[in-house]
PDB file of C-alpha atoms in Angstrom:
ATOM      1  CA  UNK A   1     -45.756  44.305 -47.271  1.00 42.00           C
ATOM      2  CA  UNK A   2     -45.146  45.958 -50.613  1.00 45.00           C
ATOM      3  CA  UNK A   3     -41.851  45.058 -52.171  1.00 50.00           C
ATOM      4  CA  UNK A   4     -41.903  41.566 -50.664  1.00 58.00           C
ATOM      5  CA  UNK A   5     -42.293  38.784 -53.213  1.00 69.00           C
ATOM      6  CA  UNK A   6     -45.368  36.627 -52.804  1.00 82.00           C
ATOM      7  CA  UNK A   7     -44.750  33.046 -51.796  1.00 89.00           C
ATOM      8  CA  UNK A   8     -45.832  30.454 -54.333  1.00 96.00           C
ATOM      9  CA  UNK A   9     -49.273  29.025 -53.564  1.00 98.00           C
ATOM     10  CA  UNK A  10     -50.568  25.638 -54.663  1.00 98.00           C
ATOM     11  CA  UNK A  11     -53.727  23.841 -53.618  1.00 98.00           C
ATOM     12  CA  UNK A  12     -54.767  20.303 -54.547  1.00 98.00           C
ATOM     13  CA  UNK A  13     -57.242  17.732 -53.300  1.00 98.00           C
ATOM     14  CA  UNK A  14     -57.966  14.054 -53.259  1.00 97.00           C
ATOM     15  CA  UNK A  15     -61.343  12.951 -54.615  1.00 98.00           C
ATOM     16  CA  UNK A  16     -63.988  13.508 -51.924  1.00 98.00           C
ATOM     17  CA  UNK A  17     -65.512  10.472 -50.308  1.00 97.00           C
ATOM     18  CA  UNK A  18     -68.792  10.562 -48.383  1.00 96.00           C
ATOM     19  CA  UNK A  19     -68.508  14.251 -47.497  1.00 96.00           C
ATOM     20  CA  UNK A  20     -64.803  14.242 -46.615  1.00 97.00           C
ATOM     21  CA  UNK A  21     -61.916  15.457 -48.723  1.00 98.00           C
ATOM     22  CA  UNK A  22     -58.158  15.643 -48.254  1.00 98.00           C
ATOM     23  CA  UNK A  23     -56.776  19.036 -49.299  1.00 98.00           C
ATOM     24  CA  UNK A  24     -53.124  20.031 -49.524  1.00 98.00           C
ATOM     25  CA  UNK A  25     -52.240  23.723 -49.422  1.00 98.00           C
ATOM     26  CA  UNK A  26     -48.652  24.805 -50.039  1.00 98.00           C
ATOM     27  CA  UNK A  27     -47.616  28.396 -49.302  1.00 97.00           C
ATOM     28  CA  UNK A  28     -43.896  28.755 -49.997  1.00 96.00           C
ATOM     29  CA  UNK A  29     -42.252  25.952 -48.011  1.00 95.00           C
ATOM     30  CA  UNK A  30     -45.222  25.555 -45.618  1.00 95.00           C
ATOM     31  CA  UNK A  31     -47.467  22.562 -46.370  1.00 97.00           C
ATOM     32  CA  UNK A  32     -50.886  22.326 -44.732  1.00 97.00           C
ATOM     33  CA  UNK A  33     -52.841  19.062 -44.879  1.00 97.00           C
ATOM     34  CA  UNK A  34     -56.572  19.546 -44.361  1.00 97.00           C
ATOM     35  CA  UNK A  35     -59.070  16.693 -44.019  1.00 97.00           C
ATOM     36  CA  UNK A  36     -62.217  18.750 -44.496  1.00 97.00           C
ATOM     37  CA  UNK A  37     -65.904  18.030 -44.238  1.00 97.00           C
ATOM     38  CA  UNK A  38     -68.761  19.356 -46.357  1.00 96.00           C
ATOM     39  CA  UNK A  39     -70.824  19.909 -43.189  1.00 95.00           C
ATOM     40  CA  UNK A  40     -72.036  22.459 -42.154  1.00 95.00           C
ATOM     41  CA  UNK A  41     -70.771  24.350 -45.217  1.00 96.00           C
ATOM     42  CA  UNK A  42     -69.326  23.606 -48.647  1.00 97.00           C
ATOM     43  CA  UNK A  43     -65.832  25.145 -48.430  1.00 98.00           C
ATOM     44  CA  UNK A  44     -65.228  24.832 -52.184  1.00 98.00           C
ATOM     45  CA  UNK A  45     -68.322  26.918 -52.959  1.00 97.00           C
ATOM     46  CA  UNK A  46     -67.341  29.289 -50.149  1.00 98.00           C
ATOM     47  CA  UNK A  47     -63.860  29.634 -51.658  1.00 98.00           C
ATOM     48  CA  UNK A  48     -65.317  30.799 -54.966  1.00 98.00           C
ATOM     49  CA  UNK A  49     -67.488  33.298 -53.048  1.00 98.00           C
ATOM     50  CA  UNK A  50     -64.425  34.539 -51.133  1.00 98.00           C
ATOM     51  CA  UNK A  51     -62.426  35.008 -54.340  1.00 98.00           C
ATOM     52  CA  UNK A  52     -65.346  36.882 -55.859  1.00 97.00           C
ATOM     53  CA  UNK A  53     -65.536  39.212 -52.852  1.00 98.00           C
ATOM     54  CA  UNK A  54     -61.763  39.783 -52.854  1.00 98.00           C
ATOM     55  CA  UNK A  55     -61.860  40.913 -56.497  1.00 96.00           C
ATOM     56  CA  UNK A  56     -64.247  43.662 -55.394  1.00 95.00           C
ATOM     57  CA  UNK A  57     -61.906  44.722 -52.583  1.00 96.00           C
ATOM     58  CA  UNK A  58     -63.980  43.113 -49.842  1.00 98.00           C
ATOM     59  CA  UNK A  59     -62.223  41.038 -47.141  1.00 98.00           C
ATOM     60  CA  UNK A  60     -63.474  37.460 -47.018  1.00 98.00           C
ATOM     61  CA  UNK A  61     -62.890  34.156 -45.300  1.00 98.00           C
ATOM     62  CA  UNK A  62     -63.438  30.446 -45.856  1.00 98.00           C
ATOM     63  CA  UNK A  63     -64.032  27.887 -43.111  1.00 98.00           C
ATOM     64  CA  UNK A  64     -62.571  24.440 -43.741  1.00 98.00           C
ATOM     65  CA  UNK A  65     -64.357  22.354 -41.102  1.00 97.00           C
ATOM     66  CA  UNK A  66     -62.550  19.354 -39.615  1.00 96.00           C
ATOM     67  CA  UNK A  67     -65.233  18.424 -37.063  1.00 93.00           C
ATOM     68  CA  UNK A  68     -64.610  19.841 -34.502  1.00 95.00           C
ATOM     69  CA  UNK A  69     -61.471  21.855 -35.381  1.00 96.00           C
ATOM     70  CA  UNK A  70     -61.112  24.040 -38.423  1.00 97.00           C
ATOM     71  CA  UNK A  71     -58.931  26.121 -40.665  1.00 98.00           C
ATOM     72  CA  UNK A  72     -59.895  29.628 -41.672  1.00 98.00           C
ATOM     73  CA  UNK A  73     -58.552  31.229 -44.839  1.00 98.00           C
ATOM     74  CA  UNK A  74     -58.583  35.014 -44.972  1.00 98.00           C
ATOM     75  CA  UNK A  75     -58.306  37.115 -48.124  1.00 98.00           C
ATOM     76  CA  UNK A  76     -57.692  40.789 -47.355  1.00 98.00           C
ATOM     77  CA  UNK A  77     -57.422  43.154 -50.331  1.00 97.00           C
ATOM     78  CA  UNK A  78     -54.933  45.982 -49.779  1.00 94.00           C
ATOM     79  CA  UNK A  79     -55.151  48.312 -52.782  1.00 90.00           C
ATOM     80  CA  UNK A  80     -53.866  46.383 -55.787  1.00 90.00           C
ATOM     81  CA  UNK A  81     -52.519  43.582 -53.559  1.00 95.00           C
ATOM     82  CA  UNK A  82     -54.117  40.816 -51.522  1.00 97.00           C
ATOM     83  CA  UNK A  83     -52.959  39.453 -48.179  1.00 97.00           C
ATOM     84  CA  UNK A  84     -53.677  35.760 -47.594  1.00 98.00           C
ATOM     85  CA  UNK A  85     -53.574  34.057 -44.209  1.00 98.00           C
ATOM     86  CA  UNK A  86     -54.634  30.619 -42.992  1.00 98.00           C
ATOM     87  CA  UNK A  87     -55.272  30.024 -39.296  1.00 98.00           C
ATOM     88  CA  UNK A  88     -55.875  26.809 -37.379  1.00 97.00           C
ATOM     89  CA  UNK A  89     -58.712  27.113 -34.865  1.00 97.00           C
ATOM     90  CA  UNK A  90     -59.289  24.411 -32.230  1.00 95.00           C
ATOM     91  CA  UNK A  91     -63.012  23.647 -31.998  1.00 95.00           C
ATOM     92  CA  UNK A  92     -63.468  25.918 -35.059  1.00 94.00           C
ATOM     93  CA  UNK A  93     -63.580  28.930 -32.741  1.00 93.00           C
ATOM     94  CA  UNK A  94     -61.977  31.622 -34.914  1.00 91.00           C
ATOM     95  CA  UNK A  95     -61.975  34.109 -32.014  1.00 88.00           C
ATOM     96  CA  UNK A  96     -60.255  31.841 -29.492  1.00 91.00           C
ATOM     97  CA  UNK A  97     -56.898  32.783 -28.003  1.00 92.00           C
ATOM     98  CA  UNK A  98     -55.719  29.335 -29.108  1.00 94.00           C
ATOM     99  CA  UNK A  99     -56.000  30.207 -32.822  1.00 95.00           C
ATOM    100  CA  UNK A 100     -52.650  30.318 -34.563  1.00 96.00           C
ATOM    101  CA  UNK A 101     -51.554  31.404 -38.012  1.00 97.00           C
ATOM    102  CA  UNK A 102     -50.174  28.541 -40.082  1.00 97.00           C
ATOM    103  CA  UNK A 103     -49.086  30.419 -43.222  1.00 97.00           C
ATOM    104  CA  UNK A 104     -49.483  33.795 -44.871  1.00 97.00           C
ATOM    105  CA  UNK A 105     -48.311  35.787 -47.870  1.00 97.00           C
ATOM    106  CA  UNK A 106     -49.141  38.907 -49.847  1.00 97.00           C
ATOM    107  CA  UNK A 107     -48.968  39.638 -53.535  1.00 96.00           C
ATOM    108  CA  UNK A 108     -50.860  40.886 -56.544  1.00 96.00           C
ATOM    109  CA  UNK A 109     -54.411  39.663 -57.060  1.00 95.00           C
ATOM    110  CA  UNK A 110     -53.140  37.221 -59.676  1.00 96.00           C
ATOM    111  CA  UNK A 111     -50.316  35.902 -57.470  1.00 97.00           C
ATOM    112  CA  UNK A 112     -52.607  35.250 -54.510  1.00 97.00           C
ATOM    113  CA  UNK A 113     -56.052  34.564 -55.948  1.00 98.00           C
ATOM    114  CA  UNK A 114     -55.334  32.653 -59.177  1.00 97.00           C
ATOM    115  CA  UNK A 115     -53.911  29.544 -57.456  1.00 98.00           C
ATOM    116  CA  UNK A 116     -57.129  29.246 -55.455  1.00 98.00           C
ATOM    117  CA  UNK A 117     -59.220  29.906 -58.571  1.00 98.00           C
ATOM    118  CA  UNK A 118     -57.329  27.082 -60.341  1.00 98.00           C
ATOM    119  CA  UNK A 119     -58.157  24.783 -57.425  1.00 98.00           C
ATOM    120  CA  UNK A 120     -61.878  25.592 -57.755  1.00 98.00           C
ATOM    121  CA  UNK A 121     -61.749  25.157 -61.554  1.00 98.00           C
ATOM    122  CA  UNK A 122     -60.011  21.797 -61.202  1.00 97.00           C
ATOM    123  CA  UNK A 123     -62.548  20.702 -58.598  1.00 97.00           C
ATOM    124  CA  UNK A 124     -65.396  21.781 -60.889  1.00 97.00           C
ATOM    125  CA  UNK A 125     -63.932  19.864 -63.838  1.00 96.00           C
ATOM    126  CA  UNK A 126     -64.019  16.615 -61.858  1.00 96.00           C
ATOM    127  CA  UNK A 127     -67.815  16.743 -61.500  1.00 94.00           C
ATOM    128  CA  UNK A 128     -68.003  15.283 -58.000  1.00 94.00           C
ATOM    129  CA  UNK A 129     -71.557  14.452 -56.906  1.00 93.00           C
ATOM    130  CA  UNK A 130     -73.536  13.306 -53.879  1.00 93.00           C
ATOM    131  CA  UNK A 131     -73.003  11.387 -51.666  1.00 94.00           C
ATOM    132  CA  UNK A 132     -69.351  12.375 -51.982  1.00 96.00           C
ATOM    133  CA  UNK A 133     -69.701  16.167 -52.229  1.00 97.00           C
ATOM    134  CA  UNK A 134     -72.663  18.541 -52.463  1.00 95.00           C
ATOM    135  CA  UNK A 135     -73.325  20.471 -55.660  1.00 92.00           C
ATOM    136  CA  UNK A 136     -72.038  24.025 -56.025  1.00 92.00           C
ATOM    137  CA  UNK A 137     -72.928  26.910 -58.312  1.00 93.00           C
ATOM    138  CA  UNK A 138     -69.892  27.520 -60.531  1.00 96.00           C
ATOM    139  CA  UNK A 139     -71.784  29.724 -62.997  1.00 95.00           C
ATOM    140  CA  UNK A 140     -69.679  32.838 -62.329  1.00 95.00           C
ATOM    141  CA  UNK A 141     -66.268  31.133 -62.226  1.00 97.00           C
ATOM    142  CA  UNK A 142     -65.068  32.667 -65.523  1.00 96.00           C
ATOM    143  CA  UNK A 143     -66.197  36.137 -64.464  1.00 96.00           C
ATOM    144  CA  UNK A 144     -64.216  35.782 -61.234  1.00 97.00           C
ATOM    145  CA  UNK A 145     -61.105  34.815 -63.212  1.00 96.00           C
ATOM    146  CA  UNK A 146     -61.481  37.834 -65.494  1.00 96.00           C
ATOM    147  CA  UNK A 147     -61.723  40.157 -62.464  1.00 95.00           C
ATOM    148  CA  UNK A 148     -58.674  38.534 -60.863  1.00 95.00           C
ATOM    149  CA  UNK A 149     -56.653  39.256 -64.006  1.00 91.00           C
ATOM    150  CA  UNK A 150     -57.785  42.880 -64.334  1.00 88.00           C
ATOM    151  CA  UNK A 151     -54.928  45.327 -63.742  1.00 76.00           C
TER     152      UNK A 151
END
């Protein structure tokens, strides 16, 4: 996919309420509305982990649980580029034949990873607490940003 311009990515959320949060992901013209739960995992913390792994060249994924369905985000480093894909999985079964890709794009690390990093930073700045959302360790967030921006 080299030579193909990355689609613009934007991710926002509504304030979480009692373990549920509305997330809007825009990839180019595709808009994905996700009403995610913080059970059994914290997808915001998992997103920071996935970005961290991607900066080291390691493929990663994030599960956005809808109880019972789910979305899975995949970050696949390809040299100096990253491929992003989001799949919808009925019953959160990521290996089911019923899984379908909702949106995908490829671009530089900055083009693909920074919009997600900005989402995590914005989420962190809001200081959401229990019972609305579980705590997360954001200690390495600035280090992740620096690695994303490395040439």
